[in-house]
mmCIF file of C-alpha atoms (C1' of nucleotides) in Angstrom:
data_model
loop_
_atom_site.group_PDB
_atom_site.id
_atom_site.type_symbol
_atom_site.label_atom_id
_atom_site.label_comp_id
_atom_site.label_asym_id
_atom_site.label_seq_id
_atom_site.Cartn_x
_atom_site.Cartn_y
_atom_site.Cartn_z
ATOM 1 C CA UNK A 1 -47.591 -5.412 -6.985
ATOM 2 C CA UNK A 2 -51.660 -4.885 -7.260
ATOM 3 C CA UNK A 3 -52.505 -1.885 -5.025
ATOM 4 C CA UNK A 4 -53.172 0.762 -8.208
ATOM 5 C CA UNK A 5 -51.858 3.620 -6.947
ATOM 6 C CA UNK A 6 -54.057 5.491 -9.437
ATOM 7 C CA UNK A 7 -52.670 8.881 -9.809
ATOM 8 C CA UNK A 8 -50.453 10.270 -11.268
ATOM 9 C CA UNK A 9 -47.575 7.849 -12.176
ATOM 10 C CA UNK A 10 -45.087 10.252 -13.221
ATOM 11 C CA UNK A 11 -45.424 13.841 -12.297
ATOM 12 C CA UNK A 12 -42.597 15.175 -10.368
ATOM 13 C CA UNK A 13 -41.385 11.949 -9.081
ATOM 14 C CA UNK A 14 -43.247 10.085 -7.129
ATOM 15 C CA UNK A 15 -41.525 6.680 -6.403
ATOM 16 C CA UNK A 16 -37.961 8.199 -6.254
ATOM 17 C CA UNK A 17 -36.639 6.145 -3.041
ATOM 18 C CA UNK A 18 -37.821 6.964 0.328
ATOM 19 C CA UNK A 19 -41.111 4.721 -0.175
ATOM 20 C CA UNK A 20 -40.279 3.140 2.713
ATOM 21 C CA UNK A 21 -40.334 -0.404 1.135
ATOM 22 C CA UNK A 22 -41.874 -2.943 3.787
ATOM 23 C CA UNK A 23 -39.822 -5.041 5.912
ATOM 24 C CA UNK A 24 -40.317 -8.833 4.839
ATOM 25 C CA UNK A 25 -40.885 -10.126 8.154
ATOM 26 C CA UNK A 26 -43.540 -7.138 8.754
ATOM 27 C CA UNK A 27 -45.093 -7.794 4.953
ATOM 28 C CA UNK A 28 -47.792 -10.138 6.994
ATOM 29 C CA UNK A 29 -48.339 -8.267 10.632
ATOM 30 C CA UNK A 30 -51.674 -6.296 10.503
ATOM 31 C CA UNK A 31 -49.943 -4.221 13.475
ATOM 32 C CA UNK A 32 -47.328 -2.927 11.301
ATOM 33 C CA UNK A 33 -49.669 -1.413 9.049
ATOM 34 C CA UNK A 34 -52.021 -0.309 10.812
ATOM 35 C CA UNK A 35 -48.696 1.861 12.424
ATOM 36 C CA UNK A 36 -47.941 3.195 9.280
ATOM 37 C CA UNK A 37 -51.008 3.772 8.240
ATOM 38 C CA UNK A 38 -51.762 6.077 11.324
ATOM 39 C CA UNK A 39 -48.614 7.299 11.861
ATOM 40 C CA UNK A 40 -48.486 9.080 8.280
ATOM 41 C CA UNK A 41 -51.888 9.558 7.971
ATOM 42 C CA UNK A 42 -51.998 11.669 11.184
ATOM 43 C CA UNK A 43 -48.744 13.513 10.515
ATOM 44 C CA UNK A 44 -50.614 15.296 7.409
ATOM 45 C CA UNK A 45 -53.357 16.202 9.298
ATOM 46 C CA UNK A 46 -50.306 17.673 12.361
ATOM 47 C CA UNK A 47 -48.471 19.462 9.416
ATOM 48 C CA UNK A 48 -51.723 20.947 8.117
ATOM 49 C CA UNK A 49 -52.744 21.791 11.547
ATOM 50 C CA UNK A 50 -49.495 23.112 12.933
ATOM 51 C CA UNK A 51 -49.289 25.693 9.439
ATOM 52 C CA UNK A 52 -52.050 27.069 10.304
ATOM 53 C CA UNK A 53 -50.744 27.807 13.671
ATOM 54 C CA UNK A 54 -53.164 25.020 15.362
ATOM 55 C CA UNK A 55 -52.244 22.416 18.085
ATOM 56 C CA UNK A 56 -53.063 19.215 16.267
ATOM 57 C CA UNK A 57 -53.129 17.805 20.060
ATOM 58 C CA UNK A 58 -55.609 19.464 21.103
ATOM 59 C CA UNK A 59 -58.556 18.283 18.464
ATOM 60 C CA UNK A 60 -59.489 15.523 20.603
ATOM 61 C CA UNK A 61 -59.785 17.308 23.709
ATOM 62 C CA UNK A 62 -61.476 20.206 22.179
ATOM 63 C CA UNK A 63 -64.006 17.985 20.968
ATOM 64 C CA UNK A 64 -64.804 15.748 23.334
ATOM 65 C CA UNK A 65 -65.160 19.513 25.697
ATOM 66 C CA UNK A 66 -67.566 20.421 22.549
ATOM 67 C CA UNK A 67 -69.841 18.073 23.131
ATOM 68 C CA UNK A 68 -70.595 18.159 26.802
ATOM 69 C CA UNK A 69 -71.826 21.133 29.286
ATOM 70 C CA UNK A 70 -68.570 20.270 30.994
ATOM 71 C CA UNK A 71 -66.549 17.612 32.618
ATOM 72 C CA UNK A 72 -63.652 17.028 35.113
ATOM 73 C CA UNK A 73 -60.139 16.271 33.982
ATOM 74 C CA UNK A 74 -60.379 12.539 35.053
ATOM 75 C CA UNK A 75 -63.819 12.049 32.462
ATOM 76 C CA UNK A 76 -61.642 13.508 29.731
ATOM 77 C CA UNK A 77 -58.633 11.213 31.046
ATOM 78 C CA UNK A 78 -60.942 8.532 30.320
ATOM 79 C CA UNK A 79 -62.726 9.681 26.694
ATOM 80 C CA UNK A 80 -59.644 10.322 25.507
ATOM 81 C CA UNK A 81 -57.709 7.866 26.525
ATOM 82 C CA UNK A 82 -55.063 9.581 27.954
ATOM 83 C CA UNK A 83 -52.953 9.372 30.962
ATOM 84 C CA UNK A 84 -54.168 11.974 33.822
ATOM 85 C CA UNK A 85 -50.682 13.306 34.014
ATOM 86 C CA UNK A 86 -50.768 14.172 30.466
ATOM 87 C CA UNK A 87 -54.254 16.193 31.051
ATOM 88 C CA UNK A 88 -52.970 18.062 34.006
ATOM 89 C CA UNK A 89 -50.301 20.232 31.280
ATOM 90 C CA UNK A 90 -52.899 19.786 28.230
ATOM 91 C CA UNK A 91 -55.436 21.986 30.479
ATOM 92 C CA UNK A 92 -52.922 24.226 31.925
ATOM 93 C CA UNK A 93 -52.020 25.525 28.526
ATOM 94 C CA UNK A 94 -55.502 25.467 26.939
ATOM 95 C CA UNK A 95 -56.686 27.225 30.058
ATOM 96 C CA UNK A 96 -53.459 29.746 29.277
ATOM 97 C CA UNK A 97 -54.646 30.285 26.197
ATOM 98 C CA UNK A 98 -58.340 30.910 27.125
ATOM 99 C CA UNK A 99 -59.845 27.908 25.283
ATOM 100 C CA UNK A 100 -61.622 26.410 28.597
ATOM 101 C CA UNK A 101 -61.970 27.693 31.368
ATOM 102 C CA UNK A 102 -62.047 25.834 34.972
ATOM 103 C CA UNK A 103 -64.559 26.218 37.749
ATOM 104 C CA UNK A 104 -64.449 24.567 41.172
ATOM 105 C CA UNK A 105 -66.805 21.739 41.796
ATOM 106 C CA UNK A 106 -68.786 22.954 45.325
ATOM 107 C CA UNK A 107 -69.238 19.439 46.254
ATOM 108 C CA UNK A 108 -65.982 18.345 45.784
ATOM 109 C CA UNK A 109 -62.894 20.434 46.812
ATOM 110 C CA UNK A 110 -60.360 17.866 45.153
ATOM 111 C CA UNK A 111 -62.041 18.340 41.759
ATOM 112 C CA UNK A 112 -62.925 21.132 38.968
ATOM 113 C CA UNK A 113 -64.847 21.289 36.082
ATOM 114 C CA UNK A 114 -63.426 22.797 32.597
ATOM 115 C CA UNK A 115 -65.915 23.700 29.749
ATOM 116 C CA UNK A 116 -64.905 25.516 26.395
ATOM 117 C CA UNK A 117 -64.890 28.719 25.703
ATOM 118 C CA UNK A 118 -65.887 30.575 22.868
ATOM 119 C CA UNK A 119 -62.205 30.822 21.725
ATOM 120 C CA UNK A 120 -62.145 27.416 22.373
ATOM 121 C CA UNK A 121 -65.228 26.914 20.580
ATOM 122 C CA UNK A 122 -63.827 28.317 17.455
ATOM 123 C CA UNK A 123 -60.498 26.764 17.182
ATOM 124 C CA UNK A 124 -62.165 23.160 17.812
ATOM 125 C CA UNK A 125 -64.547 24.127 14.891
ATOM 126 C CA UNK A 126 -61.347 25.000 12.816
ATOM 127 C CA UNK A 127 -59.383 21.868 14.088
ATOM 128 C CA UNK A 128 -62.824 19.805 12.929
ATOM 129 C CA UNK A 129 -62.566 21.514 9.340
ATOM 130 C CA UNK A 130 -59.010 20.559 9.014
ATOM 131 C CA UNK A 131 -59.554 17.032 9.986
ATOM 132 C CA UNK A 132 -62.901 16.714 7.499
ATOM 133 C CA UNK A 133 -60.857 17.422 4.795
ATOM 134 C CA UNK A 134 -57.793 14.756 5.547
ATOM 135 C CA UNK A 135 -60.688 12.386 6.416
ATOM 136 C CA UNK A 136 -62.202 12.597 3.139
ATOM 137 C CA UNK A 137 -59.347 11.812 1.913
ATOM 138 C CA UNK A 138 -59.025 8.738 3.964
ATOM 139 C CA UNK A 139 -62.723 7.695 2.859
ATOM 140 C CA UNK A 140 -61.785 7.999 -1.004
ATOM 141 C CA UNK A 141 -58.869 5.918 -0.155
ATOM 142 C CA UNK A 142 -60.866 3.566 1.342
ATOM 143 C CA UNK A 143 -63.723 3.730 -0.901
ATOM 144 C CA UNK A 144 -66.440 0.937 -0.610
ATOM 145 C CA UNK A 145 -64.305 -0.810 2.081
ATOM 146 C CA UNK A 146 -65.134 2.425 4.731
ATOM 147 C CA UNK A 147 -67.319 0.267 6.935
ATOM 148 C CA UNK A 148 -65.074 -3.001 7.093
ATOM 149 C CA UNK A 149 -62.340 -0.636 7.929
ATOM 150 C CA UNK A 150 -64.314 0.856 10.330
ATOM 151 C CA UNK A 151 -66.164 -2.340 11.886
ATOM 152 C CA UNK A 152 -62.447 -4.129 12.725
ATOM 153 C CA UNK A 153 -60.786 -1.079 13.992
ATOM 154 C CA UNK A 154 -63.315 -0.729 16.362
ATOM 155 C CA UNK A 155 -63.085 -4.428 17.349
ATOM 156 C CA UNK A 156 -59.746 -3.978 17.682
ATOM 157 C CA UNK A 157 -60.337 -0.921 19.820
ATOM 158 C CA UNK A 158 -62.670 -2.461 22.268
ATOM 159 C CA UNK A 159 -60.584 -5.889 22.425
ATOM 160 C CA UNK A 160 -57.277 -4.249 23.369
ATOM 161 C CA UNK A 161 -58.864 -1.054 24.916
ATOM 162 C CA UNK A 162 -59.964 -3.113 28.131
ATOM 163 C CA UNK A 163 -58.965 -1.645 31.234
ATOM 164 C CA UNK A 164 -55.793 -3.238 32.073
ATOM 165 C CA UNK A 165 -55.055 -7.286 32.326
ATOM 166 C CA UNK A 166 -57.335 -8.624 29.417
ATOM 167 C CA UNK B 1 -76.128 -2.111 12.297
ATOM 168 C CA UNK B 2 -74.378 -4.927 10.240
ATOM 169 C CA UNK B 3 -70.953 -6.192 11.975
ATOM 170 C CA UNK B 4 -71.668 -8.450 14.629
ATOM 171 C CA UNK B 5 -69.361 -8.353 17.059
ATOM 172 C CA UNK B 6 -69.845 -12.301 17.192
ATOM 173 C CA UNK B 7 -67.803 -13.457 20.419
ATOM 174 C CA UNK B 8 -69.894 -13.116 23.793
ATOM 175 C CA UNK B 9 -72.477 -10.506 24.067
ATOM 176 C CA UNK B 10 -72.474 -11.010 28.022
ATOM 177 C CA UNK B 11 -69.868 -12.858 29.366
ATOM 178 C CA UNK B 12 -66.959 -11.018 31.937
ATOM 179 C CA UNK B 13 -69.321 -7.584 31.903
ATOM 180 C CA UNK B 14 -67.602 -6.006 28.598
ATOM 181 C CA UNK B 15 -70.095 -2.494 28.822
ATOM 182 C CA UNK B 16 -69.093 -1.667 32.451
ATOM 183 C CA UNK B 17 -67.998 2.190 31.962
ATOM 184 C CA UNK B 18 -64.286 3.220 30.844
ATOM 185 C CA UNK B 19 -65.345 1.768 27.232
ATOM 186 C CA UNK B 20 -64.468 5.024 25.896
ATOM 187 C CA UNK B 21 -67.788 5.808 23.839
ATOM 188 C CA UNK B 22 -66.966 7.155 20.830
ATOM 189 C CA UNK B 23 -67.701 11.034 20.549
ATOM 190 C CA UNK B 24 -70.394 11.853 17.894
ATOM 191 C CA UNK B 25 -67.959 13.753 15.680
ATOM 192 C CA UNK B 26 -65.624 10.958 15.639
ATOM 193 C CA UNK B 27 -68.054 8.643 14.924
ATOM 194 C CA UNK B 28 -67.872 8.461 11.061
ATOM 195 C CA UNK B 29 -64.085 9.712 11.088
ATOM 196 C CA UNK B 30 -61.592 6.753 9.874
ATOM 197 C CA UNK B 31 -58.700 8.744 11.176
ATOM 198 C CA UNK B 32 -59.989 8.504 14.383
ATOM 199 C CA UNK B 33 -60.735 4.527 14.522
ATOM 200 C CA UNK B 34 -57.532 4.434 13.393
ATOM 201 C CA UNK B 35 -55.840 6.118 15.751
ATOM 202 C CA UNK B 36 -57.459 4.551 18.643
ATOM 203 C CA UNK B 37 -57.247 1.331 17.072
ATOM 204 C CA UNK B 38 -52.932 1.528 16.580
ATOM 205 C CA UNK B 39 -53.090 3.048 19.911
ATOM 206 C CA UNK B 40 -54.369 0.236 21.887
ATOM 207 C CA UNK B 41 -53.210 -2.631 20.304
ATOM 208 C CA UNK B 42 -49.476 -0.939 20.052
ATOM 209 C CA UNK B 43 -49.814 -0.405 23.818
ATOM 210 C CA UNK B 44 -50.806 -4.063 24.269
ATOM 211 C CA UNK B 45 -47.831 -5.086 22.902
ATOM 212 C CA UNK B 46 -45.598 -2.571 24.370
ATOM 213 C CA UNK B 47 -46.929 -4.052 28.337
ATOM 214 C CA UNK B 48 -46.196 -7.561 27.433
ATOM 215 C CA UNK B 49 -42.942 -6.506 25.839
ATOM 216 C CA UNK B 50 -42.338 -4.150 28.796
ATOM 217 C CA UNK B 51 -42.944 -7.102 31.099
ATOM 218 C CA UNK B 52 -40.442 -9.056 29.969
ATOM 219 C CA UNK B 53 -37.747 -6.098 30.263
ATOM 220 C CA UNK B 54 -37.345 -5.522 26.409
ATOM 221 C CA UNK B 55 -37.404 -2.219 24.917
ATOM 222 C CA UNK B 56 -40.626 -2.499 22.571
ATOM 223 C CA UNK B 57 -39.772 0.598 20.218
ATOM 224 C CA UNK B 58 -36.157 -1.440 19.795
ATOM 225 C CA UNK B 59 -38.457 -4.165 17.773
ATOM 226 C CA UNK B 60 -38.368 -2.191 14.138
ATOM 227 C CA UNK B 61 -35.120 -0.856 14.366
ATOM 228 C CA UNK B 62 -34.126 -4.409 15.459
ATOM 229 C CA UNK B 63 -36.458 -6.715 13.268
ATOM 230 C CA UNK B 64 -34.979 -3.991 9.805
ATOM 231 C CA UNK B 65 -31.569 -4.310 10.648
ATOM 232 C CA UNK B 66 -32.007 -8.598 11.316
ATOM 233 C CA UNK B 67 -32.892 -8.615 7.674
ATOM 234 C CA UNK B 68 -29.705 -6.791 6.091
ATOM 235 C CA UNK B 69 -26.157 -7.508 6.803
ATOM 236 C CA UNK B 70 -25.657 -3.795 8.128
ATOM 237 C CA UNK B 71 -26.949 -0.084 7.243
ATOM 238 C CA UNK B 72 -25.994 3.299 7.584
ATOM 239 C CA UNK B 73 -28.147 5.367 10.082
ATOM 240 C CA UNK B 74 -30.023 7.532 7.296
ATOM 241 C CA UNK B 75 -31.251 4.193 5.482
ATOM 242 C CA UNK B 76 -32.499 3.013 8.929
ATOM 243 C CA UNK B 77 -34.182 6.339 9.390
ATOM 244 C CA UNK B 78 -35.414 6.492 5.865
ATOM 245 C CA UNK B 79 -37.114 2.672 6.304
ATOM 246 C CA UNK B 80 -38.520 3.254 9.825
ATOM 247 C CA UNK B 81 -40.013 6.574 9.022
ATOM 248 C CA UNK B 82 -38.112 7.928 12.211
ATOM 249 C CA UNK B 83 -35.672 11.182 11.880
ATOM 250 C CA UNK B 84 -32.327 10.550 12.233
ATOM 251 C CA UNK B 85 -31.669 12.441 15.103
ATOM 252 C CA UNK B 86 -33.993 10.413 16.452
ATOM 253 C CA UNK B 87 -32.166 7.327 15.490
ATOM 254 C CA UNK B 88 -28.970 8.711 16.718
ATOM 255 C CA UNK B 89 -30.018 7.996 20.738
ATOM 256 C CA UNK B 90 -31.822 4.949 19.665
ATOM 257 C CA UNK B 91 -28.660 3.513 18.044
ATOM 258 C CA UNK B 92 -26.398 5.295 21.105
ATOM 259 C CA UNK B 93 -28.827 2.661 23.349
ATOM 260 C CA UNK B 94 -28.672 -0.417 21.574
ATOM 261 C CA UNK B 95 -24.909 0.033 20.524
ATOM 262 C CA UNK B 96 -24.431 0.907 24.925
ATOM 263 C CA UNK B 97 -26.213 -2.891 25.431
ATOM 264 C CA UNK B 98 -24.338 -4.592 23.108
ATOM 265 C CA UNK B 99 -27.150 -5.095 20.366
ATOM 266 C CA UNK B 100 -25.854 -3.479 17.659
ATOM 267 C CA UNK B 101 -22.119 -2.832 16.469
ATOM 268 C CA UNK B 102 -21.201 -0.170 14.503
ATOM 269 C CA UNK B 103 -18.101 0.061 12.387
ATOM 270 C CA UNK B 104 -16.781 2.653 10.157
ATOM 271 C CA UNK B 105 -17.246 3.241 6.898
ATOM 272 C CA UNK B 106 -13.805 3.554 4.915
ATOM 273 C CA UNK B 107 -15.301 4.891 2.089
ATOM 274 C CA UNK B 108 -16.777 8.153 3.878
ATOM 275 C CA UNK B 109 -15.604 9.525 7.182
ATOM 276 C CA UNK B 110 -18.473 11.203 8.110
ATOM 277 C CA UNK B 111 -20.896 7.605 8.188
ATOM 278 C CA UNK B 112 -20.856 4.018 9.785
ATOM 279 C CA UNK B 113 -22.909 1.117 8.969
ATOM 280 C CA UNK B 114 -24.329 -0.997 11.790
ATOM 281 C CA UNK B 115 -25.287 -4.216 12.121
ATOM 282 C CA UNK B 116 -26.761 -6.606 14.700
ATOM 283 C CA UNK B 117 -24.481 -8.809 17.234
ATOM 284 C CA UNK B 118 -25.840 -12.020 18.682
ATOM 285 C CA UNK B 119 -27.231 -10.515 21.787
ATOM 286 C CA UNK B 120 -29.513 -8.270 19.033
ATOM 287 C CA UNK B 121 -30.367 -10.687 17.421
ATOM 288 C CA UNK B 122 -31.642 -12.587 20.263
ATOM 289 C CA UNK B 123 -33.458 -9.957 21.573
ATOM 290 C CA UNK B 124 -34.898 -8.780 17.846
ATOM 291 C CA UNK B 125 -36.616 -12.585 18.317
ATOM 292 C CA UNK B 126 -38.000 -12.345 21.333
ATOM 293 C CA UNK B 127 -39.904 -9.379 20.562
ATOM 294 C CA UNK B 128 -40.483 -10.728 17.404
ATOM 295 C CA UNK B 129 -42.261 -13.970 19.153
ATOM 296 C CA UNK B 130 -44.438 -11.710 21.146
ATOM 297 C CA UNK B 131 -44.983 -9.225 18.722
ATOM 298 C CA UNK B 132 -46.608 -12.335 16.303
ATOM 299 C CA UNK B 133 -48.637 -13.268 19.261
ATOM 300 C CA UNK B 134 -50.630 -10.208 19.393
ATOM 301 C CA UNK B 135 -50.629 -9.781 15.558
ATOM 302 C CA UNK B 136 -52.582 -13.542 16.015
ATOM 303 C CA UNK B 137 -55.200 -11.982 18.018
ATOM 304 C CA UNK B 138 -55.453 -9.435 15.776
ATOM 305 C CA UNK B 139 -55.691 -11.806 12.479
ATOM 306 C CA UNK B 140 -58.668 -13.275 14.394
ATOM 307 C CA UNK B 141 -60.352 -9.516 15.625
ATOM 308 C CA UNK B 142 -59.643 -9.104 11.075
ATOM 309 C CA UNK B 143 -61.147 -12.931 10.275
ATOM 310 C CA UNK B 144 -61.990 -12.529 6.641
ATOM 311 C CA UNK B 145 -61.065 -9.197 6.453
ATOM 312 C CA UNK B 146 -58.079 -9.340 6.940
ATOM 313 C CA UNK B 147 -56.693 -8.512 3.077
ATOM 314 C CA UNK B 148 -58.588 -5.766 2.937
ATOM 315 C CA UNK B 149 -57.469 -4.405 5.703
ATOM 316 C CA UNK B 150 -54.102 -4.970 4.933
ATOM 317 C CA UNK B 151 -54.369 -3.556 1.481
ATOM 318 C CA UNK B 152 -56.583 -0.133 2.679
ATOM 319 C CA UNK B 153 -54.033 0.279 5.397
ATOM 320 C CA UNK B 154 -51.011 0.123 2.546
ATOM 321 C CA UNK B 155 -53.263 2.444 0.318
ATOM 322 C CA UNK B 156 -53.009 5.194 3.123
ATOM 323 C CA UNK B 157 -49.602 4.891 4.161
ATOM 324 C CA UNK B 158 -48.570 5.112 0.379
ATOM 325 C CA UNK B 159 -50.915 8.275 0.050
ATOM 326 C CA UNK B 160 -50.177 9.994 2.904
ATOM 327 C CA UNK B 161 -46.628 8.293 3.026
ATOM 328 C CA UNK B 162 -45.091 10.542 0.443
ATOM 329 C CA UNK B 163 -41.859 13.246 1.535
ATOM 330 C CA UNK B 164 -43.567 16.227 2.199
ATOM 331 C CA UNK B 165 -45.957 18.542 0.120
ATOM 332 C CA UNK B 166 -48.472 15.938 -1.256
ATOM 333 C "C1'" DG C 1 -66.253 10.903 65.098
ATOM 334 C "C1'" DC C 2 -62.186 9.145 63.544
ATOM 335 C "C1'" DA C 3 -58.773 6.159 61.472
ATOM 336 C "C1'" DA C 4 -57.967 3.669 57.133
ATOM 337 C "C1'" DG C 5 -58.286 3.532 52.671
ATOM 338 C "C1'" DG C 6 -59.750 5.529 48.283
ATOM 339 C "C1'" DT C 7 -59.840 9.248 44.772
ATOM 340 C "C1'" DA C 8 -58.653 13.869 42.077
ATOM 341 C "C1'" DA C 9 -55.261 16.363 40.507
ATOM 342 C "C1'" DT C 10 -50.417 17.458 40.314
ATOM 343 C "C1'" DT C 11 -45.439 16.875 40.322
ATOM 344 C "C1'" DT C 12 -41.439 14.507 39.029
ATOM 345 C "C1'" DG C 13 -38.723 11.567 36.196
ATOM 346 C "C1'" DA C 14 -38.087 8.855 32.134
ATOM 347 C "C1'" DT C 15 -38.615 8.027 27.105
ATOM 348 C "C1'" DA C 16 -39.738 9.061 22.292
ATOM 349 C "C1'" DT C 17 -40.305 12.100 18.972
ATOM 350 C "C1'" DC C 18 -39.399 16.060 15.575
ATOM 351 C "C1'" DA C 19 -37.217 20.294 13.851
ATOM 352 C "C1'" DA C 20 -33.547 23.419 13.597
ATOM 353 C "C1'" DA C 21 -28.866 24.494 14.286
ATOM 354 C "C1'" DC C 22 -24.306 22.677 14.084
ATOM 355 C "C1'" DT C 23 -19.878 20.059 12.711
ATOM 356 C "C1'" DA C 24 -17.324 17.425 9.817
ATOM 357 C "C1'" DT C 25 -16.771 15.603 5.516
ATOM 358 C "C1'" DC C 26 -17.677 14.891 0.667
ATOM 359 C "C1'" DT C 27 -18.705 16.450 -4.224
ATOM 360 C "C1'" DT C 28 -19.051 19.693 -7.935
ATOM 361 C "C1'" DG C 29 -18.204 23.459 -10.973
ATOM 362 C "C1'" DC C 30 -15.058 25.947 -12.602
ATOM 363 C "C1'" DG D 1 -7.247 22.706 -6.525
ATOM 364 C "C1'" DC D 2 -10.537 25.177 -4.217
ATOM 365 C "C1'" DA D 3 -14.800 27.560 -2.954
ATOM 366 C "C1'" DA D 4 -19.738 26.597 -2.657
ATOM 367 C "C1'" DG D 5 -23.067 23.668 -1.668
ATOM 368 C "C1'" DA D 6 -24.765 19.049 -0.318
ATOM 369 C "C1'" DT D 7 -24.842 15.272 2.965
ATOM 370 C "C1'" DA D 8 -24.084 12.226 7.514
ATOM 371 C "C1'" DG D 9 -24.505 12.341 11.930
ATOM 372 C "C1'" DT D 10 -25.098 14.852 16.319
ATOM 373 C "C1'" DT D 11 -26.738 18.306 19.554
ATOM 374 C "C1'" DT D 12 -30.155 21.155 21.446
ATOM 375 C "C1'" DG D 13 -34.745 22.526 22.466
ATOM 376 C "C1'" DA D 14 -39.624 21.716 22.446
ATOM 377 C "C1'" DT D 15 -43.656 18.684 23.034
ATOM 378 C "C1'" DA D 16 -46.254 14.512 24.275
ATOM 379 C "C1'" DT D 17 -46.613 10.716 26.699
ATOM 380 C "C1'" DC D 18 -46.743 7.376 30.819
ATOM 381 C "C1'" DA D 19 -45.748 5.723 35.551
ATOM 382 C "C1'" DA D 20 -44.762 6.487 40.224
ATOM 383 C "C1'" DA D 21 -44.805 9.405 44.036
ATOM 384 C "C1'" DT D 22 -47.230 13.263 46.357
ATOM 385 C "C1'" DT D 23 -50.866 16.184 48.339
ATOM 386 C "C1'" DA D 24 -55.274 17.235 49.489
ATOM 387 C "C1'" DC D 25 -59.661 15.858 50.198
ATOM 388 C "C1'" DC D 26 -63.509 12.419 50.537
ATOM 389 C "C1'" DT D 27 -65.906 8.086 52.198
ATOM 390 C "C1'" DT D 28 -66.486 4.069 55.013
ATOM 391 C "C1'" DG D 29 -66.411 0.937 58.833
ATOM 392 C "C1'" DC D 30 -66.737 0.647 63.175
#
DNA sequence: GCAAGGTAATTTGATATCAAACTATCTTGC
DNA sequence: GCAAGATAGTTTGATATCAAATTACCTTGC
């Protein structure tokens, strides 16, 4: 069935059963597999992650608070695509553990600002490590096809990221 | 930077603001185009499917089952990658609604097998019909690319795919 | 200046998910 | 046969998510 999958063919069992074998009426639907594909792919990184006693969750907020001064809860709503709601318990337990920290905006009584600390500086900086090395792994897997891959999941991103309707 | 995006540079104001920019130390990460990308298409579907009161995380458990004459939860769990306690409220659900039927096994107490009734099968095609119609958009966001795509994403799902350890 | 409507964050309620503990049953070794 | 261990499914507990409702505050139109 093509698709080499290079290494080691025999070593402690590697096809065995559980390789999920693909649904014929999937075999053809690029959503499928793009599913899988992230769904396993980021469940290594989570297992990795969660060993070394790391939120895996948290990476993408962590960063995005890395690389700005600060921001407000609804900005990082909107970076990371996430629902407000969701933010509002994200924050309350990085801000429990000390990994931001929140300071009232003076012009603005409804809002707040939270900005990393330097506990929260560090753990994004381990979360990034982590993530390097399952990417790497991702870009040997992908090998010379990196920026196609990367070209049409971004126009995939920006055609179904739209706001709401279309 | 290579990949034209092609389709109108101007038209309906696509820039605006909410376009979620990507942050710089995502930028050259695949797992992170890929998780945005699944994301937002996957939520696409889930609206229209939504809309039209059908249960879009019923559509693999549905669309597996529509292609064998019945299974035992554990194969189920096994081929949609989901853990079987998992399955166990999913199935609860779809057997309460009349979509599935399960019947015993005689051969082992502790099992069943289910299979789909009419009314699943019905509803496994609707969100079958609307599942292909975003899949469509997304054969034309792939164009040429589309086999490579297909066969990078089935690369990483094998790699990363596998039980446990590596 | 004040009422009407908008916006920021939170709370509440629903669903999906996994992992670990549990129950009931089956299989194996002896 | 029967005790020990494996397996099928469920239950329980934790987390992540969204949507809708809520509260508090801001902005606008007049």
């Amino acid at each position: 069935m093509a698709m080499e999958t290079s290494t080691r063919p025999d070593t402690h069992a590697p096809s065995a059963e559980g390789e999920m074998l693909v649904p014929a009426m999937f075999q053809n639907l690029i959503g499928y597999h793009l599913r899988v594909a992230q769904e396993t792919s980021f469940q290594a990184f989570a297992r990795a992650a969660g060993k070394a006693d790391l939120k895996p969750g948290w990476y993408s907020l962590l960063t995005v608070l890395a690389e700005r001064e600060s921001m407000t809860p609804s900005e990082l709503s909107r970076i990371c695509g996430r629902d407000r709601s969701t933010l509002t318990s994200s924050l309350k337990a990085l801000s429990h553990r000390g990994l931001i920290e929140r300071r009232p905006n003076p012009d603005d009584q409804r809002s707040y600002s939270v900005r990393l600390t330097e506990n929260g500086r560090g753990m994004q900086k381990q979360l990034h490590a982590i993530a390097v090395v399952y990417d790497r792994r991702l870009d040997e897997i992908a090998g010379k096809d990196k920026a196609v891959l990367i070209a049409v999941l971004g126009r995939i991103a920006a055609t179904f990221g739209m706001p709401q309707d279309c």
